[in-house]
Every structure is written in structure tokens, then in C-alpha cells.
Coordinates of C-alpha atoms and ligand atoms in Angstrom, one line a residue:
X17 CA 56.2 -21.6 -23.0
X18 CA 56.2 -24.6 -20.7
X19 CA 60.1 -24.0 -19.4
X20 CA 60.0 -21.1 -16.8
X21 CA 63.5 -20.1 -17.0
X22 CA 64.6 -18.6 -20.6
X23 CA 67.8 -18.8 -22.6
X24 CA 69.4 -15.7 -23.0
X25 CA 71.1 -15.3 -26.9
X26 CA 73.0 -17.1 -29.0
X27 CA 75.8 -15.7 -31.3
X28 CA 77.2 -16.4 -34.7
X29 CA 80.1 -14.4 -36.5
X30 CA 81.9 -15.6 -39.6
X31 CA 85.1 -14.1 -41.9
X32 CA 86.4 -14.2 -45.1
X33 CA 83.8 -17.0 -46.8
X34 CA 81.6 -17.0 -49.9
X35 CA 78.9 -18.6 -48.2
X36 CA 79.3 -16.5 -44.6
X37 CA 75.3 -15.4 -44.7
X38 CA 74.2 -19.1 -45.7
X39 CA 76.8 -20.3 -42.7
X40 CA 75.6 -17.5 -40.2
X41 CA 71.6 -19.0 -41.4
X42 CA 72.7 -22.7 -40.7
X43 CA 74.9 -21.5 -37.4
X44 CA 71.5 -19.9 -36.2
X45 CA 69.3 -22.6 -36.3
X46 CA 71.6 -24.3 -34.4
X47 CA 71.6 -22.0 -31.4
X48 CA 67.9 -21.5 -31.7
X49 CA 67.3 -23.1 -27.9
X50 CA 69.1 -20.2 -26.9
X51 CA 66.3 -18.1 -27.7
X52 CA 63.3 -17.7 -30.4
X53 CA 62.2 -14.3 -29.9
X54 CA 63.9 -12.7 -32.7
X55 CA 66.6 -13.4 -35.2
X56 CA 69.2 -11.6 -37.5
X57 CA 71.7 -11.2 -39.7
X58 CA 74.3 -8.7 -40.3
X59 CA 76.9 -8.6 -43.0
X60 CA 79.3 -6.7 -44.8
X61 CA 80.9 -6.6 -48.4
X62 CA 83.9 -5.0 -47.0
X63 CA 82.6 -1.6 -47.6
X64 CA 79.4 -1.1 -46.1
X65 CA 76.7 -3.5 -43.7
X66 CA 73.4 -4.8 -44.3
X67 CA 71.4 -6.4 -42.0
X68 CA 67.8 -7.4 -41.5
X69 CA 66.3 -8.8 -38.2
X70 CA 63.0 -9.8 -37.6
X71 CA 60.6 -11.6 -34.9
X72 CA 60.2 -14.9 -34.0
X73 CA 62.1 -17.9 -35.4
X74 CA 65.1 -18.3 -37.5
X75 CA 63.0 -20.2 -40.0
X76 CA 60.6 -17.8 -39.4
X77 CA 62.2 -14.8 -39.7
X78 CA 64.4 -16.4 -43.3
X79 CA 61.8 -18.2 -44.5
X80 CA 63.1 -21.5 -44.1
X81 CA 66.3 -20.7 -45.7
X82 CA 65.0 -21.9 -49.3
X83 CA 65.7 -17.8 -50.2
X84 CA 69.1 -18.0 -49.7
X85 CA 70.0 -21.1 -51.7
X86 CA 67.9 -20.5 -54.8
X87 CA 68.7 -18.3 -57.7
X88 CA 67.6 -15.0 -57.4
X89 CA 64.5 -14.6 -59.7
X90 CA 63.0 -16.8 -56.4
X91 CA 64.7 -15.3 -53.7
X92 CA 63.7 -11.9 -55.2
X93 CA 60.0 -13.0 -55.1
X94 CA 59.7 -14.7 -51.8
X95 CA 62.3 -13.0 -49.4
X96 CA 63.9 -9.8 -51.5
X97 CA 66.2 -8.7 -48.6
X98 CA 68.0 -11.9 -48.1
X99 CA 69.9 -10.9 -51.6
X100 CA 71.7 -8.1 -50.1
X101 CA 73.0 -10.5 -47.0
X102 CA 75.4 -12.4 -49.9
X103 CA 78.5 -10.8 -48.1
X104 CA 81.9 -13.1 -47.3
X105 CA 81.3 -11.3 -43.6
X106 CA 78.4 -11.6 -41.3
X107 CA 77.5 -11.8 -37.8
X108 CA 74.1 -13.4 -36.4
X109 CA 72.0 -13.7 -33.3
X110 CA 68.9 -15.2 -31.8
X111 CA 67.3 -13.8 -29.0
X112 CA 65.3 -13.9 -25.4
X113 CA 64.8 -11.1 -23.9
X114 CA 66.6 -10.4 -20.8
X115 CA 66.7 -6.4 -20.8
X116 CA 63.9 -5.0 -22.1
X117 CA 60.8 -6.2 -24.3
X118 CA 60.0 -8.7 -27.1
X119 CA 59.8 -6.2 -29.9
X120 CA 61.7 -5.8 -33.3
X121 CA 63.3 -2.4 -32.2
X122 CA 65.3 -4.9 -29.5
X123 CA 65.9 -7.1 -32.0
X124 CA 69.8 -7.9 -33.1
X125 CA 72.4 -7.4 -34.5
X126 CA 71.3 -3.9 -33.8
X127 CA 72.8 -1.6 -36.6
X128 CA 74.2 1.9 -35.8
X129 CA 76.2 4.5 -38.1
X130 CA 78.6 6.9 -36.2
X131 CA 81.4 9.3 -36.8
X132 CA 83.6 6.1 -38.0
X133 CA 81.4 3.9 -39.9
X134 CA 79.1 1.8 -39.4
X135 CA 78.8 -1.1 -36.8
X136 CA 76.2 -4.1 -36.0
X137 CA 76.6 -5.7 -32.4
X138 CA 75.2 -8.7 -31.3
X139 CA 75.1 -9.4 -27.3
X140 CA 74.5 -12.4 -25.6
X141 CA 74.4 -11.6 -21.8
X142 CA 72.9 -8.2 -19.5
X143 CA 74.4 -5.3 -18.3
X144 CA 73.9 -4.7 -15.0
X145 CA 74.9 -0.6 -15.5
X146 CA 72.9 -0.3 -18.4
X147 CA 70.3 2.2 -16.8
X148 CA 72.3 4.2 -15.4
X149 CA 74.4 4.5 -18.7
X150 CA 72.0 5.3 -20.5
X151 CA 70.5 8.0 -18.1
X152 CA 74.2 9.7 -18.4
X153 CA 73.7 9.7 -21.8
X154 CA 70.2 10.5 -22.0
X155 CA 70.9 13.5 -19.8
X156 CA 73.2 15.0 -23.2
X157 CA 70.9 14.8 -25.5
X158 CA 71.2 11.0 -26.7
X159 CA 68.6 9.5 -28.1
X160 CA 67.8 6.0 -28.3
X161 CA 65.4 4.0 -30.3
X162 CA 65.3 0.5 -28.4
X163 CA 64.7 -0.4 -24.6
X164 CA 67.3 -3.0 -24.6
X165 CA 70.9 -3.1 -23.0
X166 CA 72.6 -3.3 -26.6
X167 CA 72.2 0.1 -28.0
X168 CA 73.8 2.2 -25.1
X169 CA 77.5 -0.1 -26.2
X170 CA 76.8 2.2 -29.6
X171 CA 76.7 5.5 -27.6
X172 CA 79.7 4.6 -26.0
X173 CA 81.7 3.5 -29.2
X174 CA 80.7 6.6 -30.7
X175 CA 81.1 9.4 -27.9
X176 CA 84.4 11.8 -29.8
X177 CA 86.6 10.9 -26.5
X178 CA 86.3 7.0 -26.6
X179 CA 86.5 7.5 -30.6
X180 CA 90.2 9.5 -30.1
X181 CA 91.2 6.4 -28.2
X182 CA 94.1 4.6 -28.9
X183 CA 91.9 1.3 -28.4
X184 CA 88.3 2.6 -28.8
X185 CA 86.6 -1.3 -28.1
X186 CA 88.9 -2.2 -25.0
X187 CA 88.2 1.3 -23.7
X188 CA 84.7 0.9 -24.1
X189 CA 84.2 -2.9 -22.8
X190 CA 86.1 -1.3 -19.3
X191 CA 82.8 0.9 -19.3
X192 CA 80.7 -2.0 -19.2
X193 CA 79.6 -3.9 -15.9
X194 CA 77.8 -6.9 -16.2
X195 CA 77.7 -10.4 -18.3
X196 CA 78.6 -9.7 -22.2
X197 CA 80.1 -12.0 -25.3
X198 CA 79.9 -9.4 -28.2
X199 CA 80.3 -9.6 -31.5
X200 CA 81.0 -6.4 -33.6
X201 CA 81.0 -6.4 -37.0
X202 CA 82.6 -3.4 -39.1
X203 CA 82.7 -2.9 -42.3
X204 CA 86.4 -4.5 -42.6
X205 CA 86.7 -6.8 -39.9
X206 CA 84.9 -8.9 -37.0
X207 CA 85.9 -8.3 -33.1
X208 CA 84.4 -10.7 -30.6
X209 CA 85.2 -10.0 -27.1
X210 CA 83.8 -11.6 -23.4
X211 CA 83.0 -9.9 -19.9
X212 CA 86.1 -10.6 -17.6
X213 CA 84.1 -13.0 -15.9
X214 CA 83.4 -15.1 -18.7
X215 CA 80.0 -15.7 -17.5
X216 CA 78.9 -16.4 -21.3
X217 CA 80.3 -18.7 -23.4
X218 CA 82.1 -17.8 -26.5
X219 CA 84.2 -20.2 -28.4
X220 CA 86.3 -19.7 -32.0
X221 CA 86.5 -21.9 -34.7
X222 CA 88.0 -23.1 -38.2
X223 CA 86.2 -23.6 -41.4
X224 CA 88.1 -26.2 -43.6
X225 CA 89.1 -22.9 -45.9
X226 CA 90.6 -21.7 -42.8
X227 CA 88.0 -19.6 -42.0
X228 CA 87.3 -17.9 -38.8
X229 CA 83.9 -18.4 -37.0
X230 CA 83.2 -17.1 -33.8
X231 CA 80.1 -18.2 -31.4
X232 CA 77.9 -19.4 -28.4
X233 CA 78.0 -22.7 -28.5
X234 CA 80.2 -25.5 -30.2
X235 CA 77.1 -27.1 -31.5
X236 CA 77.6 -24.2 -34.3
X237 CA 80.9 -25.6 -35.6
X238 CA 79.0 -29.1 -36.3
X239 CA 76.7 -27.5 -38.2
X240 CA 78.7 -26.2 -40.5
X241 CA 81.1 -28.3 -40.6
X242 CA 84.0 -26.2 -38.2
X243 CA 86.8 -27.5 -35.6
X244 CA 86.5 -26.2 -32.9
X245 CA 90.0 -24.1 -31.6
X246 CA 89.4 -22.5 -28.5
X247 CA 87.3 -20.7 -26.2
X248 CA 87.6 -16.5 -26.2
X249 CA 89.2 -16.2 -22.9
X250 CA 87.5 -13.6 -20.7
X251 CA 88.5 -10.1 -20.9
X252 CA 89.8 -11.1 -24.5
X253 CA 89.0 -9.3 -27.5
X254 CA 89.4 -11.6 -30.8
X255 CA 90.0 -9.7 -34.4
X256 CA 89.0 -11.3 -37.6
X257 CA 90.2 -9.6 -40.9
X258 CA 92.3 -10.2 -43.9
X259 CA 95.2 -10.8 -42.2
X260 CA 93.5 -13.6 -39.7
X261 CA 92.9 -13.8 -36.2
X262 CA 94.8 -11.5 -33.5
X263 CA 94.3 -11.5 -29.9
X264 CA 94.2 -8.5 -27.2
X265 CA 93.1 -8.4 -23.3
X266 CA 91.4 -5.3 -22.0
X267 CA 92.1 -6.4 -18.8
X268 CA 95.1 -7.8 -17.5
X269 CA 94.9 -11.6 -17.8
X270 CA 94.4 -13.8 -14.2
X271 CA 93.8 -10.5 -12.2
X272 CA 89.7 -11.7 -12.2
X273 CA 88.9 -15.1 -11.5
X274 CA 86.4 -16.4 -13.8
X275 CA 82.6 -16.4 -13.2
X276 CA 81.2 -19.1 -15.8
X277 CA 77.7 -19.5 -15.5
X278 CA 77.5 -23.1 -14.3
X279 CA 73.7 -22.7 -15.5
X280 CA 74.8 -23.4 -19.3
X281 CA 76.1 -26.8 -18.5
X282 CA 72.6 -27.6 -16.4
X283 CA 69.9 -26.2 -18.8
X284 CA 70.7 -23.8 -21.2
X285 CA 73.5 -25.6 -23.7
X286 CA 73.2 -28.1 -26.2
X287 CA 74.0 -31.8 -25.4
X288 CA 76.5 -31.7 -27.9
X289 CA 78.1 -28.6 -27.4
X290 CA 81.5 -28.3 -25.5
X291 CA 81.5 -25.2 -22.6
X292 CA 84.3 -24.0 -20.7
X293 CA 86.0 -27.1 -21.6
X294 CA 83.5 -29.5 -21.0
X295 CA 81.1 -31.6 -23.6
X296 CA 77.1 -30.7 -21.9
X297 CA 76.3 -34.2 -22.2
X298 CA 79.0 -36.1 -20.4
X299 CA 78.8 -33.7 -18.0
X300 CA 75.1 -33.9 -16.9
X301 CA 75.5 -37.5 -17.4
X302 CA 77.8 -36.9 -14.1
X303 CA 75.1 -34.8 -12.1
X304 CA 72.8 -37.6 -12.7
X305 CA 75.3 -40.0 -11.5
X306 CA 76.1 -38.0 -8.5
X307 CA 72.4 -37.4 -8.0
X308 CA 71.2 -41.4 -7.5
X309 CA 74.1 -41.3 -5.1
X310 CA 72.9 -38.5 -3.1
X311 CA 69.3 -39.1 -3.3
X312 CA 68.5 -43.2 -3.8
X313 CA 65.4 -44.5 -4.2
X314 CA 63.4 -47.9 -4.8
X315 CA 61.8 -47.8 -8.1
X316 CA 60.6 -49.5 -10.8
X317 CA 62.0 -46.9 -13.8
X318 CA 63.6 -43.3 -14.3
X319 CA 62.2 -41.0 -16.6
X320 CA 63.6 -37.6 -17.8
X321 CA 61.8 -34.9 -18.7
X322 CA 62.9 -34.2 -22.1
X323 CA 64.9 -32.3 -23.4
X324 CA 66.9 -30.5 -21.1
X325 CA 66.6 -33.8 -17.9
X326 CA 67.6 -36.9 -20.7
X327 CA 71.2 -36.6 -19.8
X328 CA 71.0 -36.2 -16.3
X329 CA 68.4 -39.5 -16.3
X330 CA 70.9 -41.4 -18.2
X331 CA 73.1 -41.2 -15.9
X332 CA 71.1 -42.0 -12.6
X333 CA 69.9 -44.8 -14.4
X334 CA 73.8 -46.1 -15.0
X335 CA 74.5 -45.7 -11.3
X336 CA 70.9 -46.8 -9.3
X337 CA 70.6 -50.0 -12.0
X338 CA 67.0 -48.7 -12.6
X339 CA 65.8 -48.9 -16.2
X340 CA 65.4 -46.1 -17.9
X341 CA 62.2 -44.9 -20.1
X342 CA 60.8 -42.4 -21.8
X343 CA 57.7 -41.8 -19.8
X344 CA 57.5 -38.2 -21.8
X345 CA 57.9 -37.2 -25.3
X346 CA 58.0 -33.7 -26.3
X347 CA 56.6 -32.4 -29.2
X348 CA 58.5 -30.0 -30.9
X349 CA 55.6 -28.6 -33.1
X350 CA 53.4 -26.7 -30.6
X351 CA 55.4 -23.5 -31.0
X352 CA 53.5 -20.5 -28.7
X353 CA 50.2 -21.1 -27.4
X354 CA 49.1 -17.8 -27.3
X355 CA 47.5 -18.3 -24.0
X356 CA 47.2 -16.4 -20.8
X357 CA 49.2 -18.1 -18.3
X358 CA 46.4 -18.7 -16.0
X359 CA 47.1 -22.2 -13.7
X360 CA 44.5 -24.1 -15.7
X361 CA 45.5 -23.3 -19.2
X362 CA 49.4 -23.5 -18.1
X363 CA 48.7 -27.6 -17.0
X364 CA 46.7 -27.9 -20.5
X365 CA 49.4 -26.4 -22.1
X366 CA 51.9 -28.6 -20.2
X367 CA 50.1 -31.8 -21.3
X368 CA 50.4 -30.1 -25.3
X369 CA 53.9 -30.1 -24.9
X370 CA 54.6 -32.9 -23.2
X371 CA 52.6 -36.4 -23.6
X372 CA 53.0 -39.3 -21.1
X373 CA 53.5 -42.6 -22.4
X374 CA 51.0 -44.1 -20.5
X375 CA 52.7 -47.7 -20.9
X376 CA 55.6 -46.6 -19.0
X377 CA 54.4 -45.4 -15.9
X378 CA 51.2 -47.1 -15.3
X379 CA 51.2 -48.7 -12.0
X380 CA 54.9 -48.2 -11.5
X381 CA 57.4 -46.2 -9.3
X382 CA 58.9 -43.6 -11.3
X383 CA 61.8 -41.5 -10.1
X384 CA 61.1 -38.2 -12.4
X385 CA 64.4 -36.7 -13.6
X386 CA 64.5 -32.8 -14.1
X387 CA 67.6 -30.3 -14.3
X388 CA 66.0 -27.7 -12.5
X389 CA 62.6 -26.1 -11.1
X390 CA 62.1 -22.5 -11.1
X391 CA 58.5 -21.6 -10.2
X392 CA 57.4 -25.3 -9.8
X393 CA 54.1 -24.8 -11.4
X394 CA 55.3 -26.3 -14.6
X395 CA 56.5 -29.2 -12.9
X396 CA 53.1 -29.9 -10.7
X397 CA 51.6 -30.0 -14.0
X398 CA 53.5 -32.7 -15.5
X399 CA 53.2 -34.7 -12.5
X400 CA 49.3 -34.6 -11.8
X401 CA 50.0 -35.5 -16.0
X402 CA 52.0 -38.8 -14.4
X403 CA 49.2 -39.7 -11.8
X404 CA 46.5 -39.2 -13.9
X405 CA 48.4 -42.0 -16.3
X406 CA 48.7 -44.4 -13.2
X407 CA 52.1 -43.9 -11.8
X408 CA 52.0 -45.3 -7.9
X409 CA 54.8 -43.6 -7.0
X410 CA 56.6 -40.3 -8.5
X411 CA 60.4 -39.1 -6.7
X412 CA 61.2 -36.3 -7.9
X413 CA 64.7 -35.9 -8.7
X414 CA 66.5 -32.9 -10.0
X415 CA 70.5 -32.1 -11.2
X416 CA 70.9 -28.7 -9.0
X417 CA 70.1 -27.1 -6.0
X418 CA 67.0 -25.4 -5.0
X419 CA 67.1 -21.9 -7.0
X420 CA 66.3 -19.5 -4.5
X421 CA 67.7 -15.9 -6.3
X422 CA 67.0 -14.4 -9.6
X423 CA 70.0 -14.2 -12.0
X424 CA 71.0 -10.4 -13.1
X425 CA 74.0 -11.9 -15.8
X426 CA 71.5 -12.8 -18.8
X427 CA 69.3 -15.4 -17.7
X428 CA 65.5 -14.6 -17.7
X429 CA 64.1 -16.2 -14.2
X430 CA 60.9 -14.6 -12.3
X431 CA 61.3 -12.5 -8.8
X432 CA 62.7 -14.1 -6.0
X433 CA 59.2 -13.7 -4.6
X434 CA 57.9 -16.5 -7.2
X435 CA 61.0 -19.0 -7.2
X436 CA 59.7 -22.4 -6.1
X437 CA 62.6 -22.8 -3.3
X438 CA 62.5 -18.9 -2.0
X439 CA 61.4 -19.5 2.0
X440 CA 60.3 -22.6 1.4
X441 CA 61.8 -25.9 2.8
X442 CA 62.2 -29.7 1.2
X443 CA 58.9 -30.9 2.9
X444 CA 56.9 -27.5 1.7
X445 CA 58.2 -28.2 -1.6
X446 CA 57.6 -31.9 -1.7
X447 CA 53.9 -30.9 -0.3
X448 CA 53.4 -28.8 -3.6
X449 CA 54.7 -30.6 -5.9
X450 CA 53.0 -33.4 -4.9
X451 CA 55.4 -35.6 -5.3
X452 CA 56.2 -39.0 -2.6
X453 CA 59.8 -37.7 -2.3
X454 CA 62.2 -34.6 -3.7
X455 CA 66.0 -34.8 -4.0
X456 CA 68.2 -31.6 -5.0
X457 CA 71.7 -32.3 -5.8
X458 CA 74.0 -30.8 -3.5
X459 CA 76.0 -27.3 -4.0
X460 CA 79.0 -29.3 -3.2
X461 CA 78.2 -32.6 -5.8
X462 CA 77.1 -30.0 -8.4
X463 CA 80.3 -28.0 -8.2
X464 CA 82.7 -31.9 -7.4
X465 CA 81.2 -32.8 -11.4
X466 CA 83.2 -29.6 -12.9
X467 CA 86.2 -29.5 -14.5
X468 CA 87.3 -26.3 -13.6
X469 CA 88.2 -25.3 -10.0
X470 CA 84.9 -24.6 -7.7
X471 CA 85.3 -20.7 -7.5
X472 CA 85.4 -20.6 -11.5
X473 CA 82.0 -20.9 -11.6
X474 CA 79.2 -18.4 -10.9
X475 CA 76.7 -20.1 -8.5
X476 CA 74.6 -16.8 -7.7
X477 CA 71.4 -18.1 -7.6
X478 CA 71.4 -20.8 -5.0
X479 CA 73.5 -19.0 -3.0
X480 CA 73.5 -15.3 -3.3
X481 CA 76.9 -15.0 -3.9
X482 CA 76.7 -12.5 -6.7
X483 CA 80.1 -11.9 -8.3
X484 CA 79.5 -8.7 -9.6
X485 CA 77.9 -7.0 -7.2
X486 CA 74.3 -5.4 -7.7
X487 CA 74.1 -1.9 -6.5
X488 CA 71.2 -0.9 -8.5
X489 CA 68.2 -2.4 -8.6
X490 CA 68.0 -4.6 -12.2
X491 CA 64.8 -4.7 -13.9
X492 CA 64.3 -6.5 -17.4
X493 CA 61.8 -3.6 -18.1
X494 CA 63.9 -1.0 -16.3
X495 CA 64.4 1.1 -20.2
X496 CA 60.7 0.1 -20.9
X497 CA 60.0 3.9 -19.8
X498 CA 56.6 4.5 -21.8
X499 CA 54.2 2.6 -23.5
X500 CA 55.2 1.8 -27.2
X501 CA 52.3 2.6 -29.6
X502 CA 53.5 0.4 -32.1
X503 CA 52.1 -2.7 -34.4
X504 CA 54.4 -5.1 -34.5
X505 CA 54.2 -9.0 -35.6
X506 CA 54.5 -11.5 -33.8
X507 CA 55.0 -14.9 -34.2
Ligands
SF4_8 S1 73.0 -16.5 -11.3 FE1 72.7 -18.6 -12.0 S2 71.9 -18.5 -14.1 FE2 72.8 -16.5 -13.5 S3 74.9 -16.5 -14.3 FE3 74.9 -17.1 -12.1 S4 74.8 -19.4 -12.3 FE4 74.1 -18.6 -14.2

């Protein structure tokens, strides 16, 4: 993959419609930025769930989605499980792995039965007490059959005293520490609840039937053709059945002040997608704004690097009155490279993904707009791509502050040991990118473009300030405990 820093989930959940598998299908491939690992769909006929995951792409995994649109005699022949999935109740996820590996037995929604039925979850975030959870558990005889986060939530719905409780779920989610939008799907009904933080986003939704859909990222309603209603506040469990939508907290509202991961609105969300009340485009059209005015430059042209840097771009352009290009176009077809990520094969994989147009920089000075740099190898690449076309100057310009800690809330990024900005200053970092200038947007000016209040947000890894604390040591591989001796395939 060129981007060093990984989405982490994306979630889909639909009531009470005829077409809820076809919806959850187009719902999916509408989160797939937030992660291509795996995808999966669970669904229920009001009696019983079936569900069927696999690796690798939502396309991939569905077969384009031609199976579950034509009559059965084809869907039979080219995809026969998809026929089972024709349920008015289904849930859906794509993944990146942030606890534990890329396999199919960490694939979601992960499907359990227990003493009251049977349940799929879907989780879009990380647990930060998963180990030593599971280590209780494993210590009474559990057994578990994935290394990922997601399966010890089963154990806990289905140990006899949180089953005897009034409110099994909300006395569950209190056992959970960490960053978590959920979705449950039982045989009767949908629940969708967020971490009291709200670091992940998770937004509900109308059908034009009136039904319910519950997921990630707004750019899911569009898709399908849903309003958007409102976010899932955190702490908030939402219930979908046949009686509609109800509401409960499982912690008392305003007693935690709200952690959103400021990261979505940066990198990880759609351009069209609205997060914790803000639409992702206007809003890094602002950092780029506030950027030229932090960090102006003489140039010739500004130039994003696409995708996740167009918006941010735009709006430098608007406010230094430097033209904007596309000096880079990504192409969307490369798909894995299959390549070890040695330095030279990482810059040739760079130049796959990401052609210069060698009209648009040649001989000029180009401020280079970015949202973020993790390990800054991926960027030196595209800029020695920049000189070699004959740019004179290159400023690098990017829409956050230096990362200098890993995230432990659902976000993939390497050790702190291999982060770009981790004991290095501006001029070390200008030195290897190789670049004639770097500008970082302020903690301040990143924090001035939000619309909620300044400590809503989390902003953990630039400055260590790490909401929910970190006693244990986090480690995506921590439940990796042996090796797997298992053929799997793989996209
Ligand atoms: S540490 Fe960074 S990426 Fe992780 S939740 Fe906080 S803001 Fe988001």
C-alpha cells in the first residue's frame, strides 16, 4: 500500500427492508476507504442469522454484486451463499486490521451462538483491555477461535451473570475500555451503540420507507439513497426492531467529555461524508486555508496529493491566489503489489500508484499539499517522483501537525520509533524529505477549524495526551499468540 497510516472499519446496519442485503452490499462499497482487508455480511430473517465474510474487497469478496441482483438460477451458479443473505435485516463491515492479523477467522461480522441466540457484531475501533480480557477468560476455560479484539465482546455477552442482567448490552459495553461503534445484530432486532468517548463515528439514518440504517460514515446514506438524522451520541445504544428506533445511555449523558478522533476529518473520511457535525470537505478546505496562512510561500502552483490532500489544496490555493493543478493522478487500479516493502520497491511502487503530470511541474515551484506524513518514506518517494519531472522548487505543505505517537483507539500507525516527526525537528525533517521548505499546521489552527469545542476532540498523537489512559502495553498482534498453520486466500 502507498498510504502508511490505515483506516480502521467501516459499518453498515439496516432494518425492516426487502432489499437490506442488496443496501448493506451498496452501503459497503461505499465505506470501502475505510478498509479492504475483508468484508461481510450478516443478516437475519427474524428467526435465525446468516452471514458470510470473506477476504479482500467488497467486490471481491460478493463478486461484484451481479449475484445479488440476478435471479437465482445465476446467483446459484456463481455465488450460492449470497441466496441465503436475502433477509429484511442485515448488518455489514469492511475491515483493516487494528488488533490482530489479516486473516478470515478476524474477519466480520463475526458470528457467535450462545445461551440466548445467536448474535453477529461488527466493530469499528480497538480495545485497549482486550488482552487482558481475554486472558480472564481464557484462564476459565474459554476458547477463542480469532486473534482479534471482537470475539472477547461475545464471551462477555454470553457469561450466565451478564446474561441474568436486567440490561445485558449496557452491562457489557461498561466492561469495555477503549474506542468501539458496534453494531449487533440479533435475530429480532439491530442495536448500535458508541464508546463514551465517541472516538468513532456512528451516524443513523432514514430510508424513504422509513427505514432505519445505522453506519460509519454519511457517504453511506447517499449511496442508498438515505437522510441523514443524527449522529449516535456516545455512550448511546440505538435499538432497531418492529416497533422503530429507541434510545438508551449506558453511561450517564455529559459526565465524559467527548474524544472524537479529529483524524477522521484529516485522512480517514470521505469528502462527502458529514462527521461529528461537520461535512469532510468543507472542513479540510479550512485547514488548507489556515495552512497558506500559517506557512506562505512564493510559487508558481499547488498541487495535492490525491486523494486524501485535494481538499486541503483547494483551499490553500483560495487563500495564497496560487493556481491550483493536478501535478498527480492516482490510479485506482493497482490494487496490492504483492511486494516486499524494501525502500526501492516502495518508491517504484509509489510512482505505480501515483503518476506526475510532467506538464504541470516542470520547471516550476510547486507547493506540495499532503494531509499528513507518518513514516515519510512514502512521501520522499513522490517527491524525488516531482524532481525527477523537473520541478525547481517543491514546499511541502501539510494539514496537521507532526505525528509523533502511535494511536491505540483504532487507527493502524507504525511504532513511535518509525514516525517521521518522533525526535526529529523541522530542519531534520525538511533534510529527509528533501524538500526546499516544510510547513505543519499548527495544533492550535488545526483545532481553531472545528466546530466542536477544542477538548472534544482526541489529539493523542501529536501530543500524547491520551484520553483513555494506556496502562498496558497495546500490541496489534498482542492475541497473535502462536503461529497459524492455516491456507488462507488472499487477495
Ligand atoms: S490518537 Fe490520533 S488517530 Fe488515534 S484516535 Fe486520537 S486523533 Fe485519532
Amino acid at each position: 500500500m502507498v498510504s502508511d497510516k490505515k483506516e480502521s472499519c467501516g459499518l453498515f446496519g439496516i432494518f425492516g427492508d426487502v432489499e437490506a442485503v442488496q443496501k448493506t452490499y451498496f452501503g459497503l462499497h461505499s465505506l470501502q476507504h475505510r478498509g479492504q482487508e475483508s468484508a461481510g455480511i450478516a443478516s437475519s430473517d427474524g428467526e435465525s442469522l446468516q452471514c458470510y465474510t470473506g477476504m479482500g474487497t467488497v467486490r471481491r469478496v460478493f463478486r461484484a454484486g451481479r449475484d445479488i441482483f440476478e435471479e437465482p438460477q445465476t446467483q446459484k451458479r456463481a455465488f450460492g451463499t449470497l441466496e441465503k443473505l436475502s433477509n429484511p435485516i442485515a448488518i455489514g463491515h469492511v475491515r483493516y486490521s487494528t488488533t490482530g492479523a489479516s486473516r478470515a477467522a478476524n474477519s466480520q461480522p463475526l458470528l457467535a451462538e450462545y445461551s440466548r441466540g445467536q448474535v453477529a457484531v461488527a466493530h469499528n475501533g480497538n480495545l485497549i483491555n482486550a488482552t487482558l480480557l481475554r486472558d480472564e477468560y481464557e484462564a476459565y476455560g474459554s476458547i477463542f477461535k480469532s486473534t482479534g479484539d471482537t470475539e472477547i465482546i461475545t464471551h462477555l455477552l454470553a457469561k450466565p451473570t451478564h446474561v441474568s442482567n436486567p440490561d445485558p448490552l449496557a452491562h457489557v459495553l461498561n466492561h469495555l475500555q477503549g474506542a468501539y461503534s458496534l453494531l449487533f445484530l440479533f435475530a429480532d432486532r439491530i442495536e448500535a451503540a458508541r464508546d463514551p468517548y465517541g472516538i468513532r463515528p456512528l451516524c443513523i439514518g432514514q430510508t424513504e420507507r422509513g427505514c432505519y440504517v445505522v453506519t460509519s460514515e454519511t457517504c453511506a446514506f447517499d449511496a442508498i439513497g438515505a437522510k441523514f438524522i443524527r449522529e449516535v451520541e456516545p455512550g448511546e445504544i440505538i435499538r432497531l426492531d418492529k416497533t422503530g428506533l429507541s434510545s438508551r445511555f449506558f453511561v450517564t449523558p455529559g459526565t465524559v467529555t467527548p474524544a472524537h478522533c479529529i483524524f477522521e476529518h484529516i485522512y480517514f473520511a470521505k469528502q462527502n461524508s458529514t462527521i461529528f457535525g461537520e461535512n469532510v470537505h468543507e472542513f479540510r478546505k479550512k485547514l488548507g486555508r489556515r495552512l497558506a496562512v500559517e506557512h506562505p510561500i512564493d510559487a508558481d502552483v499547488v498541487i495535492p496529493v490525491p486523494d486524501s490532500g485535494t481538499s486541503a489544496a483547494v483551499g490553500y490555493a483560495e487563500q495564497s491566489k496560487i493556481p491550483f493543478d493536478m501535478g498527480m493522478v492516482r490510479s485506482h487500479y493497482v490494487g496490492r503489489t504483492f511486494i516486499s516493502p524494501g525502500q526501492k520497491l516502495r518508491e517504484l511502487e509509489v510512482k505505480l500508484k501515483l503518476a506526475v503530470v510532467n506538464e504541470v511541474v516542470d520547471g516550476k515551484r510547486i507547493v506540495v499539499v499532503d494531509d499528513s506524513i507518518v513514516r515519510g518514506t512514502t512521501t520522499r518517494g513522490k517527491i524525488r517522483t516531482l524532481r525527477q519531472a523537473g520541478a525547481k522548487q517543491i514546499h511541502m505543505r501539510v494539514s496537521c501537525p507532526p505525528i509523533r505517537f502511535p494511536c491505540f483507539y483504532g487507527v493502524d500507525f507504525p511504532t513511535k520509533e518509525e514516525l517521521l516527526a518522533n525526535n526529529r525537528n523541522l530542519k531534520q525533517i525538511k533534510e529527509f524529505l528533501e524538500v526546499d521548505s516544510v510547513g505543519y499546521m499548527s495544533l492550535e489552527g488545526l483545532l481553531s477549524c472545528a466546530a466542536l469545542p477544542e477538548d472534544h476532540y482526541c489529539t493523542a498523537c501529536w501530543n500524547g495526551r491520551y484520553r483513555i489512559p494506556i496502562d498496558i502495553a497495546v500490541n496489534k498482534f498482542a492475541l497473535e499468540r502462536y503461529q497459524m498453520h492455516m491456507f488462507e486466500e488472499v487477495e
